[in-house]
Amino acid sequence: MSAELVRLAMTVLQPGFEGTSPPDWLRRALGEGLGGVILFARNSIGEQLVRSVRAENPGAIVAIDEEGGAVTRLEVLAGSSFPGNRALGVADDVELTERVGRQIGRMLAELDISLDYAPSADVNANPENPVIGVRSFGPDPELVARHTVAYVAGVQGAGVAACAKHFPGHGDTTTDSHLALPTVHASRAVLDERDLPPFRAAIAHGVRSIMSGHLLVPALDPSMPATLSHSALTDLLRGELGFDGVVVTDAIEMQAVAAMFGPGEIAVRALAAGVDTICAGRADERSLHEMRDAVVEAVRTGRLAEERLAEAAGRVLALSAWYAERSELREKARADIDEGVGLEAARAALTTTGTAVLDRGPLVVEVNTRLNQAVDPATPTGIAAALAARLPNTARVRLDRDGELPAFDDRPVVLVVHDAARHPWVREALARALAVRPDAIVVDTGISDAPVGAAHLATHGISRVSAQAAAEWLTR
């Protein structure tokens, strides 16, 4: 194999890895020109980890999903210091959104992380959406566009690259692409009016990266998901929208594409479609080499133009250079600590109905707080912990589907739900509980249903600060 061709193939790959330090195979790959890595909570991310990656390849793109709210890699155990997109959209203060983006950028700058796979620029047009929901700024394209721009400005103003995702828009789906291939049943005119405005706005304001969604969009391509579609990525995103930054795949182990092809074939097809970086979150040495060798072989046999591979690698290296040139911005951001902005945003987003004040430790009943595949399973809703910090003897129980209600006594009751509007069984469980305890307080951390209970709070997101804002209101 040509050494230069192998190096080009390595440049466009971005694997994740297991463990808290780079394994030997990853170190070797970085030395051979691997373009980047993606970090997850399982890696126990810290300065030493990032330094050990950069020791092998100083220019490697170090990427992370740090959206704030429900999707955090750095604060997964305690919950995010920032309330997430839906809360920011409800508050609808673009200066506040930019401040939040800047602080997330500052957090990444302190760790020398190059690229944040945020924000979600999806317009959550379908209330039944199982995977976007509160990760979106909302259901209105103009609102999503202006907050996407503000978030990107905040992150990139801190010297870290942002990424608008999931192109051409994951908001009108009822399938989680981690589990199967969703279809967006929308005409091209609807896509133009509803889904594309946030991406157009992000491009106009210089977003450095865009992530493709594993979405079948028949109006663009009736046979291939957007990640593997030349018409979606080259004709539309590059041609019509004029984007010239890095296009990255969503993680290729997601079943939406993994059920169709193996890693090597996905890599080849994605590159041919117009992708520049292949994100493989669950990679190992075997799958990395499979992707590398498949790309090299595709060039040798003419399936993939060498010019296309070189273009993709060039964009990766250009993003690395962009990051290197912004060290002064990162230094300035590190000193610009806006410690209270997350809680300020969470308070601004809190929506309340009714009145209730807790003066002693309640029984907190968590209903349906198991979240979707994009959210690390260790992420807490935090309501019980936030109340316990203020009220001794706060107790917590979980109520799963088909579970029995706990035995209620004279303690106050707080029912914590997520996305009650999407789950009939959750609404039924709430009705059963409220029939016994009509004085119960309901807290919804997701897309909420019509208010019920003696008092109803919607935090519009899961985070430590959202829980704190709710606890403050309940103990005021």
mmCIF file of C-alpha atoms in Angstrom, residues 161-475:
data_model
loop_
_atom_site.group_PDB
_atom_site.id
_atom_site.type_symbol
_atom_site.label_atom_id
_atom_site.label_comp_id
_atom_site.label_asym_id
_atom_site.label_seq_id
_atom_site.Cartn_x
_atom_site.Cartn_y
_atom_site.Cartn_z
ATOM 1 C CA ALA A 161 -14.737 24.454 16.939
ATOM 2 C CA ALA A 162 -18.499 23.898 17.044
ATOM 3 C CA CYS A 163 -20.575 21.460 15.003
ATOM 4 C CA ALA A 164 -24.184 21.891 13.864
ATOM 5 C CA LYS A 165 -26.016 18.558 13.840
ATOM 6 C CA HIS A 166 -27.795 16.364 12.601
ATOM 7 C CA PHE A 167 -27.964 17.440 8.937
ATOM 8 C CA PRO A 168 -30.417 17.742 7.218
ATOM 9 C CA GLY A 169 -32.481 17.633 10.441
ATOM 10 C CA HIS A 170 -33.435 14.885 12.904
ATOM 11 C CA GLY A 171 -36.366 16.768 14.414
ATOM 12 C CA ASP A 172 -39.274 15.187 12.539
ATOM 13 C CA THR A 173 -38.609 11.523 13.328
ATOM 14 C CA THR A 174 -40.234 8.901 15.492
ATOM 15 C CA THR A 175 -37.280 6.503 15.412
ATOM 16 C CA ASP A 176 -34.019 6.760 17.321
ATOM 17 C CA SER A 177 -31.176 6.405 14.798
ATOM 18 C CA HIS A 178 -29.120 4.613 17.446
ATOM 19 C CA LEU A 179 -31.606 1.748 17.088
ATOM 20 C CA ALA A 180 -32.879 1.821 13.488
ATOM 21 C CA LEU A 181 -33.006 4.015 10.387
ATOM 22 C CA PRO A 182 -35.488 6.899 10.769
ATOM 23 C CA THR A 183 -37.324 8.309 7.751
ATOM 24 C CA VAL A 184 -38.121 12.001 7.389
ATOM 25 C CA HIS A 185 -41.376 12.117 5.424
ATOM 26 C CA ALA A 186 -41.157 15.716 4.292
ATOM 27 C CA SER A 187 -41.187 17.373 0.911
ATOM 28 C CA ARG A 188 -38.202 19.367 -0.264
ATOM 29 C CA ALA A 189 -40.243 22.531 0.257
ATOM 30 C CA VAL A 190 -40.883 21.596 3.905
ATOM 31 C CA LEU A 191 -37.193 20.815 4.422
ATOM 32 C CA ASP A 192 -36.319 24.239 3.025
ATOM 33 C CA GLU A 193 -38.797 26.054 5.259
ATOM 34 C CA ARG A 194 -38.477 24.001 8.452
ATOM 35 C CA ASP A 195 -35.294 21.933 8.763
ATOM 36 C CA LEU A 196 -32.626 23.745 6.785
ATOM 37 C CA PRO A 197 -32.806 27.345 8.147
ATOM 38 C CA PRO A 198 -30.692 26.588 11.273
ATOM 39 C CA PHE A 199 -27.997 24.968 9.123
ATOM 40 C CA ARG A 200 -28.053 27.831 6.645
ATOM 41 C CA ALA A 201 -27.691 30.275 9.549
ATOM 42 C CA ALA A 202 -24.840 28.294 11.122
ATOM 43 C CA ILE A 203 -22.995 28.173 7.796
ATOM 44 C CA ALA A 204 -23.484 31.917 7.266
ATOM 45 C CA HIS A 205 -21.942 32.534 10.693
ATOM 46 C CA GLY A 206 -18.897 30.338 10.115
ATOM 47 C CA VAL A 207 -19.581 27.067 11.906
ATOM 48 C CA ARG A 208 -16.508 24.888 11.411
ATOM 49 C CA SER A 209 -18.204 21.504 11.256
ATOM 50 C CA ILE A 210 -21.539 19.887 10.404
ATOM 51 C CA MET A 211 -22.554 16.370 11.438
ATOM 52 C CA SER A 212 -24.639 14.270 9.089
ATOM 53 C CA GLY A 213 -27.666 12.470 10.466
ATOM 54 C CA HIS A 214 -28.299 8.796 9.797
ATOM 55 C CA LEU A 215 -31.672 9.685 8.284
ATOM 56 C CA LEU A 216 -33.484 8.499 5.198
ATOM 57 C CA VAL A 217 -34.882 11.608 3.534
ATOM 58 C CA PRO A 218 -36.659 10.468 0.359
ATOM 59 C CA ALA A 219 -37.071 14.059 -0.852
ATOM 60 C CA LEU A 220 -33.263 14.140 -1.141
ATOM 61 C CA ASP A 221 -32.369 10.481 -1.690
ATOM 62 C CA PRO A 222 -34.895 7.617 -1.704
ATOM 63 C CA SER A 223 -32.326 4.852 -1.129
ATOM 64 C CA MET A 224 -29.462 6.010 1.099
ATOM 65 C CA PRO A 225 -29.385 7.758 4.500
ATOM 66 C CA ALA A 226 -28.003 11.290 4.436
ATOM 67 C CA THR A 227 -24.615 10.152 5.794
ATOM 68 C CA LEU A 228 -24.138 8.032 2.666
ATOM 69 C CA SER A 229 -25.941 10.297 0.210
ATOM 70 C CA HIS A 230 -24.107 12.346 -2.410
ATOM 71 C CA SER A 231 -27.251 14.336 -3.143
ATOM 72 C CA ALA A 232 -27.648 15.288 0.547
ATOM 73 C CA LEU A 233 -24.030 16.068 1.384
ATOM 74 C CA THR A 234 -22.420 17.173 -1.867
ATOM 75 C CA ASP A 235 -25.293 18.531 -3.942
ATOM 76 C CA LEU A 236 -27.254 20.135 -1.092
ATOM 77 C CA LEU A 237 -24.841 20.846 1.771
ATOM 78 C CA ARG A 238 -21.772 21.691 -0.312
ATOM 79 C CA GLY A 239 -23.445 22.936 -3.474
ATOM 80 C CA GLU A 240 -26.649 24.744 -2.534
ATOM 81 C CA LEU A 241 -25.776 25.716 1.042
ATOM 82 C CA GLY A 242 -22.126 26.463 0.272
ATOM 83 C CA PHE A 243 -20.585 24.735 3.294
ATOM 84 C CA ASP A 244 -16.816 24.264 3.005
ATOM 85 C CA GLY A 245 -15.929 23.090 6.516
ATOM 86 C CA VAL A 246 -15.608 19.584 7.910
ATOM 87 C CA VAL A 247 -18.524 17.200 7.421
ATOM 88 C CA VAL A 248 -18.445 14.427 10.023
ATOM 89 C CA THR A 249 -20.608 11.348 10.316
ATOM 90 C CA ASP A 250 -22.679 10.612 13.344
ATOM 91 C CA ALA A 251 -21.238 7.519 15.048
ATOM 92 C CA ILE A 252 -21.172 4.704 12.504
ATOM 93 C CA GLU A 253 -21.919 1.970 15.054
ATOM 94 C CA MET A 254 -25.454 3.340 15.277
ATOM 95 C CA GLN A 255 -27.860 0.765 13.886
ATOM 96 C CA ALA A 256 -29.331 3.160 11.317
ATOM 97 C CA VAL A 257 -26.233 2.530 9.182
ATOM 98 C CA ALA A 258 -24.494 -0.379 10.951
ATOM 99 C CA ALA A 259 -27.404 -2.645 10.033
ATOM 100 C CA MET A 260 -26.749 -1.840 6.364
ATOM 101 C CA PHE A 261 -22.964 -2.129 6.004
ATOM 102 C CA GLY A 262 -19.780 -2.898 7.885
ATOM 103 C CA PRO A 263 -17.399 -0.156 9.064
ATOM 104 C CA GLY A 264 -15.191 -0.302 5.979
ATOM 105 C CA GLU A 265 -18.059 -0.024 3.515
ATOM 106 C CA ILE A 266 -19.669 2.780 5.537
ATOM 107 C CA ALA A 267 -16.383 4.705 5.485
ATOM 108 C CA VAL A 268 -16.002 4.360 1.715
ATOM 109 C CA ARG A 269 -19.596 5.291 0.940
ATOM 110 C CA ALA A 270 -19.566 8.234 3.365
ATOM 111 C CA LEU A 271 -16.396 9.665 1.880
ATOM 112 C CA ALA A 272 -17.766 9.269 -1.642
ATOM 113 C CA ALA A 273 -20.935 11.064 -0.532
ATOM 114 C CA GLY A 274 -18.959 14.069 0.739
ATOM 115 C CA VAL A 275 -18.013 13.284 4.353
ATOM 116 C CA ASP A 276 -14.562 14.331 5.598
ATOM 117 C CA THR A 277 -14.329 12.503 8.945
ATOM 118 C CA ILE A 278 -15.657 9.087 9.938
ATOM 119 C CA CYS A 279 -16.679 9.022 13.607
ATOM 120 C CA ALA A 280 -16.477 5.486 15.018
ATOM 121 C CA GLY A 281 -17.300 5.747 18.694
ATOM 122 C CA ARG A 282 -16.913 2.028 19.474
ATOM 123 C CA ALA A 283 -13.787 1.325 17.445
ATOM 124 C CA ASP A 284 -10.948 -1.080 18.124
ATOM 125 C CA GLU A 285 -7.760 -1.928 16.239
ATOM 126 C CA ARG A 286 -9.518 -4.389 13.950
ATOM 127 C CA SER A 287 -12.313 -2.023 12.895
ATOM 128 C CA LEU A 288 -9.882 0.895 12.497
ATOM 129 C CA HIS A 289 -7.722 -1.157 10.139
ATOM 130 C CA GLU A 290 -10.828 -2.409 8.343
ATOM 131 C CA MET A 291 -11.853 1.167 7.621
ATOM 132 C CA ARG A 292 -8.330 2.227 6.623
ATOM 133 C CA ASP A 293 -7.830 -0.731 4.295
ATOM 134 C CA ALA A 294 -11.283 -0.387 2.731
ATOM 135 C CA VAL A 295 -10.638 3.283 1.919
ATOM 136 C CA VAL A 296 -7.227 2.508 0.413
ATOM 137 C CA GLU A 297 -8.651 -0.346 -1.642
ATOM 138 C CA ALA A 298 -11.543 1.823 -2.864
ATOM 139 C CA VAL A 299 -9.060 4.394 -4.173
ATOM 140 C CA ARG A 300 -6.915 1.694 -5.814
ATOM 141 C CA THR A 301 -9.921 0.190 -7.606
ATOM 142 C CA GLY A 302 -11.443 3.515 -8.603
ATOM 143 C CA ARG A 303 -14.533 3.341 -6.371
ATOM 144 C CA LEU A 304 -13.328 6.416 -4.487
ATOM 145 C CA ALA A 305 -11.466 9.211 -6.227
ATOM 146 C CA GLU A 306 -8.094 9.939 -4.646
ATOM 147 C CA GLU A 307 -8.875 13.635 -5.079
ATOM 148 C CA ARG A 308 -11.987 13.209 -2.889
ATOM 149 C CA LEU A 309 -9.957 11.478 -0.175
ATOM 150 C CA ALA A 310 -7.271 14.169 -0.361
ATOM 151 C CA GLU A 311 -9.930 16.884 -0.152
ATOM 152 C CA ALA A 312 -11.424 15.267 2.958
ATOM 153 C CA ALA A 313 -8.028 14.910 4.625
ATOM 154 C CA GLY A 314 -7.232 18.501 3.724
ATOM 155 C CA ARG A 315 -10.355 19.728 5.481
ATOM 156 C CA VAL A 316 -9.442 17.776 8.618
ATOM 157 C CA LEU A 317 -5.974 19.308 8.613
ATOM 158 C CA ALA A 318 -7.459 22.767 7.989
ATOM 159 C CA LEU A 319 -9.668 22.377 11.077
ATOM 160 C CA SER A 320 -6.603 21.337 13.079
ATOM 161 C CA ALA A 321 -4.824 24.471 11.855
ATOM 162 C CA TRP A 322 -7.847 26.647 12.699
ATOM 163 C CA TYR A 323 -7.724 25.325 16.256
ATOM 164 C CA ALA A 324 -3.951 25.838 16.534
ATOM 165 C CA GLU A 325 -4.310 29.464 15.430
ATOM 166 C CA ARG A 326 -6.780 30.283 18.215
ATOM 167 C CA SER A 327 -4.698 29.685 21.307
ATOM 168 C CA GLU A 328 -5.046 33.348 22.319
ATOM 169 C CA LEU A 329 -8.856 33.080 22.221
ATOM 170 C CA ARG A 330 -8.664 30.014 24.442
ATOM 171 C CA GLU A 331 -6.355 31.749 26.895
ATOM 172 C CA LYS A 332 -8.763 34.672 27.107
ATOM 173 C CA ALA A 333 -11.749 32.328 27.542
ATOM 174 C CA ARG A 334 -10.041 30.406 30.355
ATOM 175 C CA ALA A 335 -9.897 33.625 32.350
ATOM 176 C CA ASP A 336 -13.485 34.580 31.485
ATOM 177 C CA ILE A 337 -15.341 32.613 34.151
ATOM 178 C CA ASP A 338 -19.096 33.241 34.089
ATOM 179 C CA GLU A 339 -19.846 30.802 36.897
ATOM 180 C CA GLY A 340 -23.519 31.491 37.418
ATOM 181 C CA VAL A 341 -24.693 31.538 33.805
ATOM 182 C CA GLY A 342 -25.963 27.945 33.774
ATOM 183 C CA LEU A 343 -28.173 28.437 36.823
ATOM 184 C CA GLU A 344 -29.297 31.815 35.496
ATOM 185 C CA ALA A 345 -30.436 30.120 32.277
ATOM 186 C CA ALA A 346 -32.127 27.279 34.160
ATOM 187 C CA ARG A 347 -34.068 29.733 36.301
ATOM 188 C CA ALA A 348 -35.108 31.706 33.212
ATOM 189 C CA ALA A 349 -36.427 28.530 31.586
ATOM 190 C CA LEU A 350 -38.459 27.220 34.521
ATOM 191 C CA THR A 351 -42.191 27.105 33.756
ATOM 192 C CA THR A 352 -44.536 26.773 36.721
ATOM 193 C CA THR A 353 -48.254 26.291 37.291
ATOM 194 C CA GLY A 354 -49.972 26.280 40.665
ATOM 195 C CA THR A 355 -48.364 26.922 44.022
ATOM 196 C CA ALA A 356 -46.604 24.669 46.469
ATOM 197 C CA VAL A 357 -43.842 25.133 49.018
ATOM 198 C CA LEU A 358 -42.015 22.221 50.597
ATOM 199 C CA ASP A 359 -40.987 22.714 54.202
ATOM 200 C CA ARG A 360 -39.843 19.156 54.960
ATOM 201 C CA GLY A 361 -38.275 16.250 53.155
ATOM 202 C CA PRO A 362 -40.628 14.839 50.480
ATOM 203 C CA LEU A 363 -40.943 11.408 48.917
ATOM 204 C CA VAL A 364 -39.611 11.830 45.362
ATOM 205 C CA VAL A 365 -41.090 9.271 42.945
ATOM 206 C CA GLU A 366 -39.186 9.079 39.652
ATOM 207 C CA VAL A 367 -41.330 7.908 36.746
ATOM 208 C CA ASN A 368 -39.693 7.098 33.399
ATOM 209 C CA THR A 369 -36.357 8.754 34.060
ATOM 210 C CA ARG A 370 -34.500 6.269 31.856
ATOM 211 C CA LEU A 371 -33.488 8.314 28.858
ATOM 212 C CA ASN A 372 -32.616 7.707 25.211
ATOM 213 C CA GLN A 373 -29.505 6.207 23.659
ATOM 214 C CA ALA A 374 -27.757 9.569 23.229
ATOM 215 C CA VAL A 375 -27.705 10.100 26.985
ATOM 216 C CA ASP A 376 -25.135 8.369 29.144
ATOM 217 C CA PRO A 377 -27.057 5.978 31.428
ATOM 218 C CA ALA A 378 -25.306 7.391 34.496
ATOM 219 C CA THR A 379 -26.799 10.854 33.935
ATOM 220 C CA PRO A 380 -29.121 11.742 36.868
ATOM 221 C CA THR A 381 -32.233 13.909 36.639
ATOM 222 C CA GLY A 382 -30.977 15.422 39.871
ATOM 223 C CA ILE A 383 -34.307 16.515 41.367
ATOM 224 C CA ALA A 384 -34.076 14.252 44.411
ATOM 225 C CA ALA A 385 -30.467 15.251 45.090
ATOM 226 C CA ALA A 386 -31.247 18.956 44.734
ATOM 227 C CA LEU A 387 -34.163 18.681 47.155
ATOM 228 C CA ALA A 388 -32.141 16.562 49.613
ATOM 229 C CA ALA A 389 -29.504 19.298 49.702
ATOM 230 C CA ARG A 390 -32.181 21.676 50.995
ATOM 231 C CA LEU A 391 -34.500 19.345 52.898
ATOM 232 C CA PRO A 392 -33.117 16.572 55.124
ATOM 233 C CA ASN A 393 -34.954 13.237 55.018
ATOM 234 C CA THR A 394 -35.839 13.559 51.330
ATOM 235 C CA ALA A 395 -36.447 10.011 50.058
ATOM 236 C CA ARG A 396 -36.337 8.692 46.487
ATOM 237 C CA VAL A 397 -37.990 5.727 44.774
ATOM 238 C CA ARG A 398 -38.288 4.735 41.114
ATOM 239 C CA LEU A 399 -41.496 3.675 39.416
ATOM 240 C CA ASP A 400 -40.969 1.684 36.235
ATOM 241 C CA ARG A 401 -43.561 0.643 33.681
ATOM 242 C CA ASP A 402 -46.077 -1.747 35.302
ATOM 243 C CA GLY A 403 -44.636 -0.918 38.725
ATOM 244 C CA GLU A 404 -46.741 -0.490 41.824
ATOM 245 C CA LEU A 405 -47.128 2.898 43.448
ATOM 246 C CA PRO A 406 -45.128 3.251 46.672
ATOM 247 C CA ALA A 407 -46.946 3.394 49.976
ATOM 248 C CA PHE A 408 -47.712 7.060 50.557
ATOM 249 C CA ASP A 409 -47.658 8.414 54.094
ATOM 250 C CA ASP A 410 -47.993 11.960 55.355
ATOM 251 C CA ARG A 411 -44.846 13.198 53.635
ATOM 252 C CA PRO A 412 -45.157 15.589 50.683
ATOM 253 C CA VAL A 413 -44.944 13.804 47.313
ATOM 254 C CA VAL A 414 -42.972 14.985 44.271
ATOM 255 C CA LEU A 415 -43.529 13.067 41.032
ATOM 256 C CA VAL A 416 -40.603 13.452 38.593
ATOM 257 C CA VAL A 417 -41.255 12.519 34.962
ATOM 258 C CA HIS A 418 -39.516 12.940 31.629
ATOM 259 C CA ASP A 419 -41.432 13.536 28.382
ATOM 260 C CA ALA A 420 -44.850 12.811 29.881
ATOM 261 C CA ALA A 421 -46.427 14.024 26.629
ATOM 262 C CA ARG A 422 -44.823 11.109 24.751
ATOM 263 C CA HIS A 423 -45.715 8.244 27.082
ATOM 264 C CA PRO A 424 -49.303 7.161 27.789
ATOM 265 C CA TRP A 425 -48.125 4.850 30.581
ATOM 266 C CA VAL A 426 -46.420 7.767 32.318
ATOM 267 C CA ARG A 427 -49.593 9.837 32.175
ATOM 268 C CA GLU A 428 -51.551 6.856 33.492
ATOM 269 C CA ALA A 429 -49.073 6.425 36.368
ATOM 270 C CA LEU A 430 -49.385 10.123 37.180
ATOM 271 C CA ALA A 431 -53.179 9.831 37.197
ATOM 272 C CA ARG A 432 -53.026 6.864 39.586
ATOM 273 C CA ALA A 433 -50.669 8.697 41.919
ATOM 274 C CA LEU A 434 -52.697 11.916 41.834
ATOM 275 C CA ALA A 435 -55.897 10.001 42.561
ATOM 276 C CA VAL A 436 -54.292 8.965 45.869
ATOM 277 C CA ARG A 437 -52.356 12.173 46.461
ATOM 278 C CA PRO A 438 -54.002 15.116 44.659
ATOM 279 C CA ASP A 439 -51.646 17.395 46.592
ATOM 280 C CA ALA A 440 -48.604 15.909 44.830
ATOM 281 C CA ILE A 441 -46.203 18.165 42.919
ATOM 282 C CA VAL A 442 -45.222 17.147 39.358
ATOM 283 C CA VAL A 443 -41.826 18.018 37.839
ATOM 284 C CA ASP A 444 -41.321 17.251 34.124
ATOM 285 C CA THR A 445 -37.722 17.378 32.925
ATOM 286 C CA GLY A 446 -38.563 16.805 29.248
ATOM 287 C CA ILE A 447 -41.210 17.858 26.760
ATOM 288 C CA SER A 448 -44.057 18.303 29.191
ATOM 289 C CA ASP A 449 -47.735 17.506 28.921
ATOM 290 C CA ALA A 450 -50.605 19.708 30.142
ATOM 291 C CA PRO A 451 -49.968 20.683 33.777
ATOM 292 C CA VAL A 452 -51.341 18.345 36.450
ATOM 293 C CA GLY A 453 -50.917 18.157 40.217
ATOM 294 C CA ALA A 454 -51.144 20.736 42.953
ATOM 295 C CA ALA A 455 -48.170 22.404 41.308
ATOM 296 C CA HIS A 456 -46.443 21.599 38.020
ATOM 297 C CA LEU A 457 -42.884 22.537 37.086
ATOM 298 C CA ALA A 458 -41.298 22.101 33.664
ATOM 299 C CA THR A 459 -37.517 22.398 33.641
ATOM 300 C CA HIS A 460 -37.279 21.733 29.881
ATOM 301 C CA GLY A 461 -34.129 19.724 30.408
ATOM 302 C CA ILE A 462 -32.057 17.475 32.589
ATOM 303 C CA SER A 463 -29.070 19.048 34.288
ATOM 304 C CA ARG A 464 -27.739 19.795 37.749
ATOM 305 C CA VAL A 465 -28.712 23.452 37.398
ATOM 306 C CA SER A 466 -32.218 22.648 36.115
ATOM 307 C CA ALA A 467 -32.759 20.495 39.194
ATOM 308 C CA GLN A 468 -31.353 23.231 41.401
ATOM 309 C CA ALA A 469 -33.693 25.815 39.880
ATOM 310 C CA ALA A 470 -36.672 23.517 40.492
ATOM 311 C CA ALA A 471 -35.597 22.839 44.087
ATOM 312 C CA GLU A 472 -35.189 26.558 44.726
ATOM 313 C CA TRP A 473 -38.711 27.243 43.504
ATOM 314 C CA LEU A 474 -40.183 24.421 45.588
ATOM 315 C CA THR A 475 -38.462 25.568 48.800
#
